[in-house]
Tab-separated table of C-alpha atoms in Angstrom:
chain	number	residue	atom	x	y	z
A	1	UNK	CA	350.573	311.835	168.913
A	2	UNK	CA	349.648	308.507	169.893
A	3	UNK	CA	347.259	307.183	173.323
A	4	UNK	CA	350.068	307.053	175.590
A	5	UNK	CA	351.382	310.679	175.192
A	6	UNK	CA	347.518	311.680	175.337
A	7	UNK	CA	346.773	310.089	178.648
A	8	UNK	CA	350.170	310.850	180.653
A	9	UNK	CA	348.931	314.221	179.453
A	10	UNK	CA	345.644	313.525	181.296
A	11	UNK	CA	347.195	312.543	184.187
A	12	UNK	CA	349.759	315.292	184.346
A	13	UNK	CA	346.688	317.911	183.985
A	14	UNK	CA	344.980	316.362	187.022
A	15	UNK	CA	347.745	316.476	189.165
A	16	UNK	CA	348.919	320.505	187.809
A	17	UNK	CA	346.523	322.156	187.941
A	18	UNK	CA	347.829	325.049	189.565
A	19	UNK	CA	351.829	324.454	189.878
A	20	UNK	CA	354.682	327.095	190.219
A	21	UNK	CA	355.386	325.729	186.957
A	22	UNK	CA	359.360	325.842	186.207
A	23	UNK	CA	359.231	326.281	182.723
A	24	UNK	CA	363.221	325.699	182.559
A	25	UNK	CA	362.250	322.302	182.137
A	26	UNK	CA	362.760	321.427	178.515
A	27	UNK	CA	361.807	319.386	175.660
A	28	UNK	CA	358.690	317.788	178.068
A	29	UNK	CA	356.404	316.527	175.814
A	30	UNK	CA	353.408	316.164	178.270
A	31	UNK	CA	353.265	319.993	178.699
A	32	UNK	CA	351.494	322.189	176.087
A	33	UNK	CA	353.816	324.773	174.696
A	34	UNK	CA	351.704	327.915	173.574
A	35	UNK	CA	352.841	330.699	171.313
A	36	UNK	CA	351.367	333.961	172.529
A	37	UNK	CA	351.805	336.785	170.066
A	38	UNK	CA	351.149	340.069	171.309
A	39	UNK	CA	352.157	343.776	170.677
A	40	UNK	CA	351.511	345.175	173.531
A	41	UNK	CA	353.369	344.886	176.776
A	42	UNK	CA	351.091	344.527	179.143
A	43	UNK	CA	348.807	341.858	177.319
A	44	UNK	CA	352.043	339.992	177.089
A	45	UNK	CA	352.557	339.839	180.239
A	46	UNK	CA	348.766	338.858	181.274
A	47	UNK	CA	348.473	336.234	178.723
A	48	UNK	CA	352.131	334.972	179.581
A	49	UNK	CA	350.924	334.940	183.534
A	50	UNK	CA	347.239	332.866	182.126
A	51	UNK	CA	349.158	330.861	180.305
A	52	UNK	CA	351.893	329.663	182.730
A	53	UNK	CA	349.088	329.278	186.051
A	54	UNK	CA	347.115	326.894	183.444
A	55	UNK	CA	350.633	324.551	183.572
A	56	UNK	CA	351.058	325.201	179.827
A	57	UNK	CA	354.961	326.201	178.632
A	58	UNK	CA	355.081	329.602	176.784
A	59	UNK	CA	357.118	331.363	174.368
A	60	UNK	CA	355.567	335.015	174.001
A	61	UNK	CA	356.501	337.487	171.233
A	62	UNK	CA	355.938	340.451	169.940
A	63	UNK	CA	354.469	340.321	166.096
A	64	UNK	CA	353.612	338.001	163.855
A	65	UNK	CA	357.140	338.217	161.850
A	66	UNK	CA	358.768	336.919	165.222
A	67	UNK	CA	356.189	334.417	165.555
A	68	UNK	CA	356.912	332.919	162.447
A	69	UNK	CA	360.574	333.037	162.780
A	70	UNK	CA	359.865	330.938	166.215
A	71	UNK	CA	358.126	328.516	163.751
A	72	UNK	CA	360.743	328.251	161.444
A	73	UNK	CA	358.262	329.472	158.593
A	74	UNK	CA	359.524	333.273	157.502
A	75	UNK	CA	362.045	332.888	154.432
A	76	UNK	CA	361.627	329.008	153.330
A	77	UNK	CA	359.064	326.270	154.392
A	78	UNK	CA	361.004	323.385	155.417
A	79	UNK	CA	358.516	320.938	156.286
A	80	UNK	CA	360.832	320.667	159.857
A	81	UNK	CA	361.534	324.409	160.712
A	82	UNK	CA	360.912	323.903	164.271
A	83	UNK	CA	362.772	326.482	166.145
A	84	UNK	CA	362.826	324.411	169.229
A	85	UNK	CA	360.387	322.599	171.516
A	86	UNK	CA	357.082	321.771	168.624
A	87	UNK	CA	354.294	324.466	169.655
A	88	UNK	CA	350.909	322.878	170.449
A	89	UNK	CA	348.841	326.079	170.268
A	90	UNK	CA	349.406	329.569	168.866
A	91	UNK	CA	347.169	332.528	170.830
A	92	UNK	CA	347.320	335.986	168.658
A	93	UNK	CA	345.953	339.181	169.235
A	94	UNK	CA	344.129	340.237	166.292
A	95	UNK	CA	345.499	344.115	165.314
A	96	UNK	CA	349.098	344.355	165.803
A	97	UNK	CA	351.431	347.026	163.340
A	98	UNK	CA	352.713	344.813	160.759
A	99	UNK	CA	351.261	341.584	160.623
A	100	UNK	CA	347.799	341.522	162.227
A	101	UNK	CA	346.854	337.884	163.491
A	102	UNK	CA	344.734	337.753	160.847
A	103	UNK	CA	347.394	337.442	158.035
A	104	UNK	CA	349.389	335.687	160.957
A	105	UNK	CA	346.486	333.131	160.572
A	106	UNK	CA	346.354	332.760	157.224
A	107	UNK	CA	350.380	331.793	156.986
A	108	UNK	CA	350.145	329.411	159.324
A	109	UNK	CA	347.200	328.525	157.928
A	110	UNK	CA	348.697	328.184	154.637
A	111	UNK	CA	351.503	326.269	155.480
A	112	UNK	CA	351.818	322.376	154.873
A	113	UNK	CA	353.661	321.851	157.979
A	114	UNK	CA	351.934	324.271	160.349
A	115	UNK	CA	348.284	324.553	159.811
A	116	UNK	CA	347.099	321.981	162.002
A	117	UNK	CA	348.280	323.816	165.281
A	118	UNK	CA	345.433	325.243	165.894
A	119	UNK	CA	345.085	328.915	166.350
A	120	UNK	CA	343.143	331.619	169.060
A	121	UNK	CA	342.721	335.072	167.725
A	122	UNK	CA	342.740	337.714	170.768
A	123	UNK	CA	340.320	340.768	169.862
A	124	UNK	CA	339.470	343.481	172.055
A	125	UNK	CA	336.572	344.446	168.954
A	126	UNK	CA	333.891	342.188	169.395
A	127	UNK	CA	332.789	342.486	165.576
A	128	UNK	CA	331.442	339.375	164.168
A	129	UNK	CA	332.578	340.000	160.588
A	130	UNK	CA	336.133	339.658	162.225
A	131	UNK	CA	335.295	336.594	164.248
A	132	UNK	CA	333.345	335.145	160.875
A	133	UNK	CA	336.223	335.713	158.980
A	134	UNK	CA	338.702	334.335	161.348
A	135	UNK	CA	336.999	331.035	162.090
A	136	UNK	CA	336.483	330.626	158.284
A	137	UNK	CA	340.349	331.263	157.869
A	138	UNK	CA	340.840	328.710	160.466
A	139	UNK	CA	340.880	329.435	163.458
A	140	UNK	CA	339.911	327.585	166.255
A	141	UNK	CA	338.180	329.956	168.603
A	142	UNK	CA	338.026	333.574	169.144
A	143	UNK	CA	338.442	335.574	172.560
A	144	UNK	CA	337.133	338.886	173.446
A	145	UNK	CA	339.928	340.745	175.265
A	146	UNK	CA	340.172	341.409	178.453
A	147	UNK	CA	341.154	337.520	178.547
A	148	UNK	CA	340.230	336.260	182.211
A	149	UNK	CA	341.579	333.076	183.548
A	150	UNK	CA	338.496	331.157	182.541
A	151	UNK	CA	339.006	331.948	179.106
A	152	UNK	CA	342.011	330.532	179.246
A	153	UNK	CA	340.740	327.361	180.920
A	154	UNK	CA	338.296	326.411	179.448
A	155	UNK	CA	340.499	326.654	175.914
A	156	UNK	CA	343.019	324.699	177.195
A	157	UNK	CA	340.607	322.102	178.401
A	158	UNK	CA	338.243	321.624	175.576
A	159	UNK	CA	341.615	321.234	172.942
A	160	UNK	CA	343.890	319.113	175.108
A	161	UNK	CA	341.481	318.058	177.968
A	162	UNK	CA	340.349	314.724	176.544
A	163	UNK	CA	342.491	314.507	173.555
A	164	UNK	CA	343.462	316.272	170.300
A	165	UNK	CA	340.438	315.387	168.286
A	166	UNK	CA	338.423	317.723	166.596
A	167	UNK	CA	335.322	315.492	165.716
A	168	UNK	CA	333.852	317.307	168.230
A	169	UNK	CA	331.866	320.181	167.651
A	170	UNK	CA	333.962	323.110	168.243
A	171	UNK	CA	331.838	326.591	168.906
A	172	UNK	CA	333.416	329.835	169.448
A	173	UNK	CA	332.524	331.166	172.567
A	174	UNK	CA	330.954	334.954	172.028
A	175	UNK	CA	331.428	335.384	175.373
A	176	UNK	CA	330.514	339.545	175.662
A	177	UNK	CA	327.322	338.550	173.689
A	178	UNK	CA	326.266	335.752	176.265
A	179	UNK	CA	326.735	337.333	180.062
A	180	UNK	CA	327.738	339.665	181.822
A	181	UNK	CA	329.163	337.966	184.730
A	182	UNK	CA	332.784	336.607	184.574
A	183	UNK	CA	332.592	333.365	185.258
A	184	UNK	CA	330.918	331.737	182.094
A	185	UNK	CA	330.716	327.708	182.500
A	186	UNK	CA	327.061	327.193	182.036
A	187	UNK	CA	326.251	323.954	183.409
A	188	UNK	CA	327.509	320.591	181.315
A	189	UNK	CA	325.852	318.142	179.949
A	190	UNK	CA	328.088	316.404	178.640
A	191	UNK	CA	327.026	314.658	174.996
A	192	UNK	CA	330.333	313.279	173.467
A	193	UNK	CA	332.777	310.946	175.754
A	194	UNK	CA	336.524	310.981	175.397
A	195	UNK	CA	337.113	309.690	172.040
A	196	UNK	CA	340.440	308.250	172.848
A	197	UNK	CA	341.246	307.780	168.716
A	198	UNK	CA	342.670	311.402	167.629
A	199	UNK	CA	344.047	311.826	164.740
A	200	UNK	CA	347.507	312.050	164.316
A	201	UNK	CA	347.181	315.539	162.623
A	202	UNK	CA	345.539	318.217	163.936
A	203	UNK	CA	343.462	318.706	160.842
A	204	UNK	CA	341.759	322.378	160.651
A	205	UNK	CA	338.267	321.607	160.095
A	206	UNK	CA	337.156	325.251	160.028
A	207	UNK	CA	333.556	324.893	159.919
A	208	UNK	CA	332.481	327.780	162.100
A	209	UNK	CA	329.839	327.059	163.879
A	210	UNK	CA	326.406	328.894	164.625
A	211	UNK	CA	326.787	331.350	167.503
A	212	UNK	CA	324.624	329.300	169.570
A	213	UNK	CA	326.841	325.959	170.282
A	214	UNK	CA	329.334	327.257	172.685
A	215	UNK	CA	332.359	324.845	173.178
A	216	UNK	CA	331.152	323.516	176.318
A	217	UNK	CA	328.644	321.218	175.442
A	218	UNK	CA	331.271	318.437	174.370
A	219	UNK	CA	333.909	318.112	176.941
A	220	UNK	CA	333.722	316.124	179.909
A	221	UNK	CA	333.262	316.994	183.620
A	222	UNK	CA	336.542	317.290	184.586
A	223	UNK	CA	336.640	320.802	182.830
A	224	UNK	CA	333.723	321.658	184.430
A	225	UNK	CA	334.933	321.573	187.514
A	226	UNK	CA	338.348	323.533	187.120
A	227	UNK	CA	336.835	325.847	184.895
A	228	UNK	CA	333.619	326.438	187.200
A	229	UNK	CA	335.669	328.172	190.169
A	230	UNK	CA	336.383	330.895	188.122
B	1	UNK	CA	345.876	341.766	215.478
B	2	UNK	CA	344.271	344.895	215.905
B	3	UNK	CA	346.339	346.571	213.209
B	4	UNK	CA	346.044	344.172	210.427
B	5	UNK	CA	342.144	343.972	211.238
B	6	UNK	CA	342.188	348.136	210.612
B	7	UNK	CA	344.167	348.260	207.653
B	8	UNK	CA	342.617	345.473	206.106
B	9	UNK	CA	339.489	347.037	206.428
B	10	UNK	CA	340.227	350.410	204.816
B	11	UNK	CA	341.962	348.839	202.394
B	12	UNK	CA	338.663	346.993	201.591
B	13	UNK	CA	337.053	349.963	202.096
B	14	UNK	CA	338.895	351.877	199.491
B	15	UNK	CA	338.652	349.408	196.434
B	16	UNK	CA	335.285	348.806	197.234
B	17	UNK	CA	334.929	352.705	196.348
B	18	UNK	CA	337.127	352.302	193.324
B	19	UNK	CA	334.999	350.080	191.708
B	20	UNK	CA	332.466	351.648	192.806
B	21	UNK	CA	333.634	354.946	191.202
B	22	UNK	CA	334.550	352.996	188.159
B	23	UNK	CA	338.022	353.204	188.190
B	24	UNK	CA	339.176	349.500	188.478
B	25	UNK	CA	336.859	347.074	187.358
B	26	UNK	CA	336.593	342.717	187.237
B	27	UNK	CA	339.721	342.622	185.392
B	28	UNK	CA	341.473	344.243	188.025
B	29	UNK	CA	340.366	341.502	190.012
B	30	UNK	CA	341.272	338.784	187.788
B	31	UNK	CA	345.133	339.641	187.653
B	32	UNK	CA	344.914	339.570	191.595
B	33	UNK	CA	343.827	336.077	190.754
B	34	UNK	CA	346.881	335.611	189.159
B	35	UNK	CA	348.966	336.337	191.505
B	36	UNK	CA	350.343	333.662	194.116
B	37	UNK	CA	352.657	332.210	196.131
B	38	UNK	CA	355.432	331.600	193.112
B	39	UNK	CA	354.201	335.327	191.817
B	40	UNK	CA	353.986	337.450	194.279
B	41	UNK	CA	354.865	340.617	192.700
B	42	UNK	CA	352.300	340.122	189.352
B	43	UNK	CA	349.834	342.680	189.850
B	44	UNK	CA	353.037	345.397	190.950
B	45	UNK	CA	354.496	344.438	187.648
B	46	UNK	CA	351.589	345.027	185.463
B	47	UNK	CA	350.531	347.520	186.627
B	48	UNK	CA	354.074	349.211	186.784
B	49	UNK	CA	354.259	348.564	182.939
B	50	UNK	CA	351.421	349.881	182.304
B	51	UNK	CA	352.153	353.291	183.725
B	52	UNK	CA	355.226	353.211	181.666
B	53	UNK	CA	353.284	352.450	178.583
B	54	UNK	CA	351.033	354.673	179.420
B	55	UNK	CA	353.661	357.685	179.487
B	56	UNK	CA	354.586	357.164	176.774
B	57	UNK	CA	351.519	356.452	174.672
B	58	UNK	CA	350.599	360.100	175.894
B	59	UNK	CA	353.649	361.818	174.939
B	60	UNK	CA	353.009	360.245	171.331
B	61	UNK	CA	349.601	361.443	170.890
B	62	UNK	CA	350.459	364.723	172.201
B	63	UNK	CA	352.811	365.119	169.718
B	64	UNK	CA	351.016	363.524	166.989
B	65	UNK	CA	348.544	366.129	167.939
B	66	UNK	CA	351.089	368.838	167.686
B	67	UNK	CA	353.763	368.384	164.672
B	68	UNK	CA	351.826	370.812	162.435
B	69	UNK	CA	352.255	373.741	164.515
B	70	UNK	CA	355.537	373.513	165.775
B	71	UNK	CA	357.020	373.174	161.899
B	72	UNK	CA	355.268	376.195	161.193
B	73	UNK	CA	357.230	378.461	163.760
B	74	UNK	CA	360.279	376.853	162.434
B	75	UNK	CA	359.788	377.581	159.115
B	76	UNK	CA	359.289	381.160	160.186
B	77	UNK	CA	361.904	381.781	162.557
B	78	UNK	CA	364.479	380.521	159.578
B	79	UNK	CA	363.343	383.432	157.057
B	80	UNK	CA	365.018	385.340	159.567
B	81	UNK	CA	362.219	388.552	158.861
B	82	UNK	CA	362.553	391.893	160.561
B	83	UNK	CA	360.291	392.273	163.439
B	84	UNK	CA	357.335	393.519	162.057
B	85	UNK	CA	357.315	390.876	159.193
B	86	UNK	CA	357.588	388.658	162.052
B	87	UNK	CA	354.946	389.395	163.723
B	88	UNK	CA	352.583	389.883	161.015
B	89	UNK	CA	353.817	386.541	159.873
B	90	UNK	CA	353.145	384.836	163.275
B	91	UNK	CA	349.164	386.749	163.269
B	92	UNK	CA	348.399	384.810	160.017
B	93	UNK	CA	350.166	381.717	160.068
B	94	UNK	CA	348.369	381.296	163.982
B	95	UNK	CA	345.087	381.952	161.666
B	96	UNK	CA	346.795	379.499	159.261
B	97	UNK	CA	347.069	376.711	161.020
B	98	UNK	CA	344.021	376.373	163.200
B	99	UNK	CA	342.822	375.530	159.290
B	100	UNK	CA	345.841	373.300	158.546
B	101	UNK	CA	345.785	371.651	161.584
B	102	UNK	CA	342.413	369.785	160.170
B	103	UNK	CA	344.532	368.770	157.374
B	104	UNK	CA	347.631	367.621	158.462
B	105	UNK	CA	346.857	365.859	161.716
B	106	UNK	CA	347.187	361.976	160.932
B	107	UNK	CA	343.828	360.561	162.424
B	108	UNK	CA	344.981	357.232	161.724
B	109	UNK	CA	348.117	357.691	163.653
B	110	UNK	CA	346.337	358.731	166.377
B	111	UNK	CA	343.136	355.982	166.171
B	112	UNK	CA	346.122	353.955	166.884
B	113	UNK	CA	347.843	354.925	169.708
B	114	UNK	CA	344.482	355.152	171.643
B	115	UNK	CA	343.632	351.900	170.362
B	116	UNK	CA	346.640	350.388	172.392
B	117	UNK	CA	345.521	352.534	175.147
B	118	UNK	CA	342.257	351.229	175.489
B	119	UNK	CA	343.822	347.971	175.466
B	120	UNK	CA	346.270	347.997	178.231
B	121	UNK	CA	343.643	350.565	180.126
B	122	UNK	CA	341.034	347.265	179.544
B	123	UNK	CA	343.594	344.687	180.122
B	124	UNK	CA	344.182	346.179	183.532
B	125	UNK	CA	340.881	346.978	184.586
B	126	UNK	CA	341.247	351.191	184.288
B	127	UNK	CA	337.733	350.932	183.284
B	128	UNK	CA	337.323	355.149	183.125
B	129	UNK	CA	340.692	355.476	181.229
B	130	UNK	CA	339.296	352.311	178.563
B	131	UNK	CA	335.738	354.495	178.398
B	132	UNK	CA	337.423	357.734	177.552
B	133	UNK	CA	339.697	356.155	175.144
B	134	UNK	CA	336.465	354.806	173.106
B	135	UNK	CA	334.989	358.328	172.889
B	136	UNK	CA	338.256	359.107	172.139
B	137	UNK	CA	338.677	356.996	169.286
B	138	UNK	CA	335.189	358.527	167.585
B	139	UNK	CA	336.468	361.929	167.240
B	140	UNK	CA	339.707	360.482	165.642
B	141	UNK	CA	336.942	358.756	163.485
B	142	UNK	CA	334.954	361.570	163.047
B	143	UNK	CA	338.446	363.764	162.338
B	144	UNK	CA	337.765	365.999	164.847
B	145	UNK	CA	340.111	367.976	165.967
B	146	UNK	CA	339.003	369.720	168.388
B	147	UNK	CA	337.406	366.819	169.944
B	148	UNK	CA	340.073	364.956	169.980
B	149	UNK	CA	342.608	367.127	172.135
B	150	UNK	CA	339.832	367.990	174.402
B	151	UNK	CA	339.104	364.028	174.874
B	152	UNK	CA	342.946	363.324	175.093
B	153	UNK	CA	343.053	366.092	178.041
B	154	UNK	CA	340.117	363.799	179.200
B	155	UNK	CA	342.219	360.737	178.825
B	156	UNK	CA	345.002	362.173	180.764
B	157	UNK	CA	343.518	363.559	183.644
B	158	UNK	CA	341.617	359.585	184.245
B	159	UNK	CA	345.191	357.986	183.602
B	160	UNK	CA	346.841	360.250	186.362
B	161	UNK	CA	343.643	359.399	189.070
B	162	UNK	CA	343.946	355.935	188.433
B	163	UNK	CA	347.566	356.127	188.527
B	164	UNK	CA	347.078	357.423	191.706
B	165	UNK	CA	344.354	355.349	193.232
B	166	UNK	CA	346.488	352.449	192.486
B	167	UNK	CA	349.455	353.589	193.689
B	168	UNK	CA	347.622	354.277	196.862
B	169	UNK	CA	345.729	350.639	197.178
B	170	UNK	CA	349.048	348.642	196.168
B	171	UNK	CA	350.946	351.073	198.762
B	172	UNK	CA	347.794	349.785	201.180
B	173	UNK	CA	348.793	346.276	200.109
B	174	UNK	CA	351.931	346.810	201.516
B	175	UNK	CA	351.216	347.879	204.556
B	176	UNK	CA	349.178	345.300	205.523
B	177	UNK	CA	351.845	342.538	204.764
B	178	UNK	CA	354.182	344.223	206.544
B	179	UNK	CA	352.370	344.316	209.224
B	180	UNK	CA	352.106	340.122	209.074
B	181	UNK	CA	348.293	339.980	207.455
B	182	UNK	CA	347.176	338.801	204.213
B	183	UNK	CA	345.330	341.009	201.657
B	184	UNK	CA	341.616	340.181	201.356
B	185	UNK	CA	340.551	339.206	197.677
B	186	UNK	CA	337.491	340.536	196.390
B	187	UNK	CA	335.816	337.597	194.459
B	188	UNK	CA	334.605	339.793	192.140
B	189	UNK	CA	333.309	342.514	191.429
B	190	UNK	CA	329.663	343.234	193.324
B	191	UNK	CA	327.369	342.865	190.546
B	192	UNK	CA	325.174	346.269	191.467
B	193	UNK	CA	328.758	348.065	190.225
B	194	UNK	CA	329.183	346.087	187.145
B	195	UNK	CA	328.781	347.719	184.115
């Protein structure tokens, strides 16, 4: 991904905020297409909804075998299995029958050509062995379920707000440990500015970091103030 | 208009006293963030499937509650036994299986089913249903049996009130379009009801 597709991604965000978004348009590079794996039907259909009023393109299904057969990755990895449009994010709920996102993780993880999407684990168990272990498989953040829309938000804008660089420090966000109240955007300061450089590869740097450096701190205003009305 | 002014304000009325009751709670609120303009149906249609999932979720544990016994009376009923044999046989094996029962029940099974319960209760705000599905889950923990169908007689009876209550309030939603008014948002959920 180079400055140009980074920016007209900027500027597309502005604008989109909240669009009827007609996801029948394809192959459009300036949306983020998330993978949302989910067993259950309902949580599909929340996280689908999230995911859609946040103007990102979605492709939900229902276990981690389906997931990977999206990818391209079940029987051989071909270095370009992509099934499709090239997924940007992959959201999975943590205990599904089967494959639970945590050995979902770890293939994706594990794979040459996948492992630097990053990857959300959904968990309705707020159990920080689970979280530990998941962030030092990988993973990018980890979301207590019920997922609200500023969950989603504030996700979306702190990976592909400013850019797909991960110098910054990336916290998890414990967010049933913090507060109580839903909406959860502390005030910013904000330390880093857009570093306009990103590497070309999403490279997993899975350094979890202490409990106490939520993601905020490192992204700009803008997120603060479409995150903040929710 | 003077009708849309009324309804409106039961209808505020009555989901104030659902979450005030506990029976919806923020997340309910959050999927009527959701829903818009381009969605206008989104909080019908989750909520719709999660009745449906519910059903069904509650015909499995029942059953997975259940399977020992029933085999048992089949079993009998095939040695084809004169009456009395029969009915001595049916005395014990009741006996029998209040024991078995202990033994055969598949906890795990069971832990599992509730644990997609409590997540679609959660996921659509059926805060009551979610809470009994946690104690719920303990007895399954604890194998306890007879914890377990009492709390899934528990679960059951919250499922059907909220069921209920939010057929009513969506039924209330309605009503007031219908009548040519919109359908006041909460913001969320008064904090003195939060829990």
């Amino acid at each position: 991904m180079d400055k140009n597709v980074v920016f007209s991604r900027l500027r597309r965000l502005e604008k989109n905020e909240r669009l009827d978004n007609d996801l029948s348009s394809s192959s459009d590079s300036d949306e983020v297409h998330v993978l949302a794996v989910d067993d259950s039907f309902v949580d599909r259909k929340v996280i689908e909804r999230l995911l859609k009023i946040t103007s990102c393109k979605v492709t939900v299904v229902d276990s981690g075998m389906r997931a990977l057969q999206f990818l391209g990755l079940d029987e051989e990895e071909s270095s370009d299995g992509y099934d499709g449009l090239k997924v940007d994010l992959i959201i999975t709920d943590y205990c599904m029958p089967g494959m639970t996102g945590y050995e979902l993780l770890k293939k994706i993880k594990g794979s040459s050509a996948f492992r630097e999407i990053p990857v959300v684990i959904m968990s309705s168990e707020n159990v920080l062995t689970r979280i530990d272990r998941c962030l030092e498989e990988g993973a990018e953040d980890f979301i207590v379920k019920p997922v609200k829309l500023s969950d989603v938000k504030r996700l979306k804008n702190y990976m592909f707000g400013e850019g797909r660089t991960k110098s910054q420090d990336k916290g998890f966000n414990k967010r049933k440990l913090q507060e109580t109240s839903p909406s959860t955007s502390p005030s910013l300061s904000p330390t880093s500015s857009i570093s306009p450089e990103q590497s070309s590869d999403l490279s997993s740097t899975s350094s979890p970091s202490t409990p106490s450096s939520p993601a905020f701190q490192d992204s700009p205003t803008r997120r603060f103030k479409s995150s903040n009305q929710d | 208009m003077e009708v849309v002014g009324q309804l409106q304000k039961q209808y505020v009325d009555f989901i104030t006293s659902l979450f005030r009751e506990a029976y919806l709670d923020d997340q309910y609120v959050q999927l009527q963030k959701l829903q818009d303009d381009s969605n206008p149906e989104f909080v019908v249609e989750v909520v719709s499937i999660f009745f449906e999932d519910s059903e069904k979720l509650l015909n499995d544990l029942a059953s997975s509650l259940l399977v020992s016994i029933s085999l048992f009376w089949v079993f009998i009923l095939c040695l084809r036994p004169s009456l009395l044999l029969m009915v001595v046989l049916f005395f014990l094996l009741f006996l029998f299986q209040l024991y078995s029962q202990q033994q055969v029940v598949d906890f795990k099974k069971v832990d599992g089913y509730v644990h997609q319960f409590k997540g679609s209760s959660s996921s659509v705000g059926a805060q009551r249903v979610k809470n009994a599905c946690v104690t719920l889950r303990n007895f399954c923990e604890e194998k306890n049996l007879d914890g377990c169908s009492r709390y899934l007689n528990l679960v059951k009876q919250e499922f059907y009130l909220v069921k209920n209550k939010l057929e009513t309030l969506l039924r209330m939603e309605q009503q007031i379009l219908q009548a040519g008014g919109t359908v006041p948002l909460l913001e969320q959920v008064p904090l003195l009801w939060k829990q």
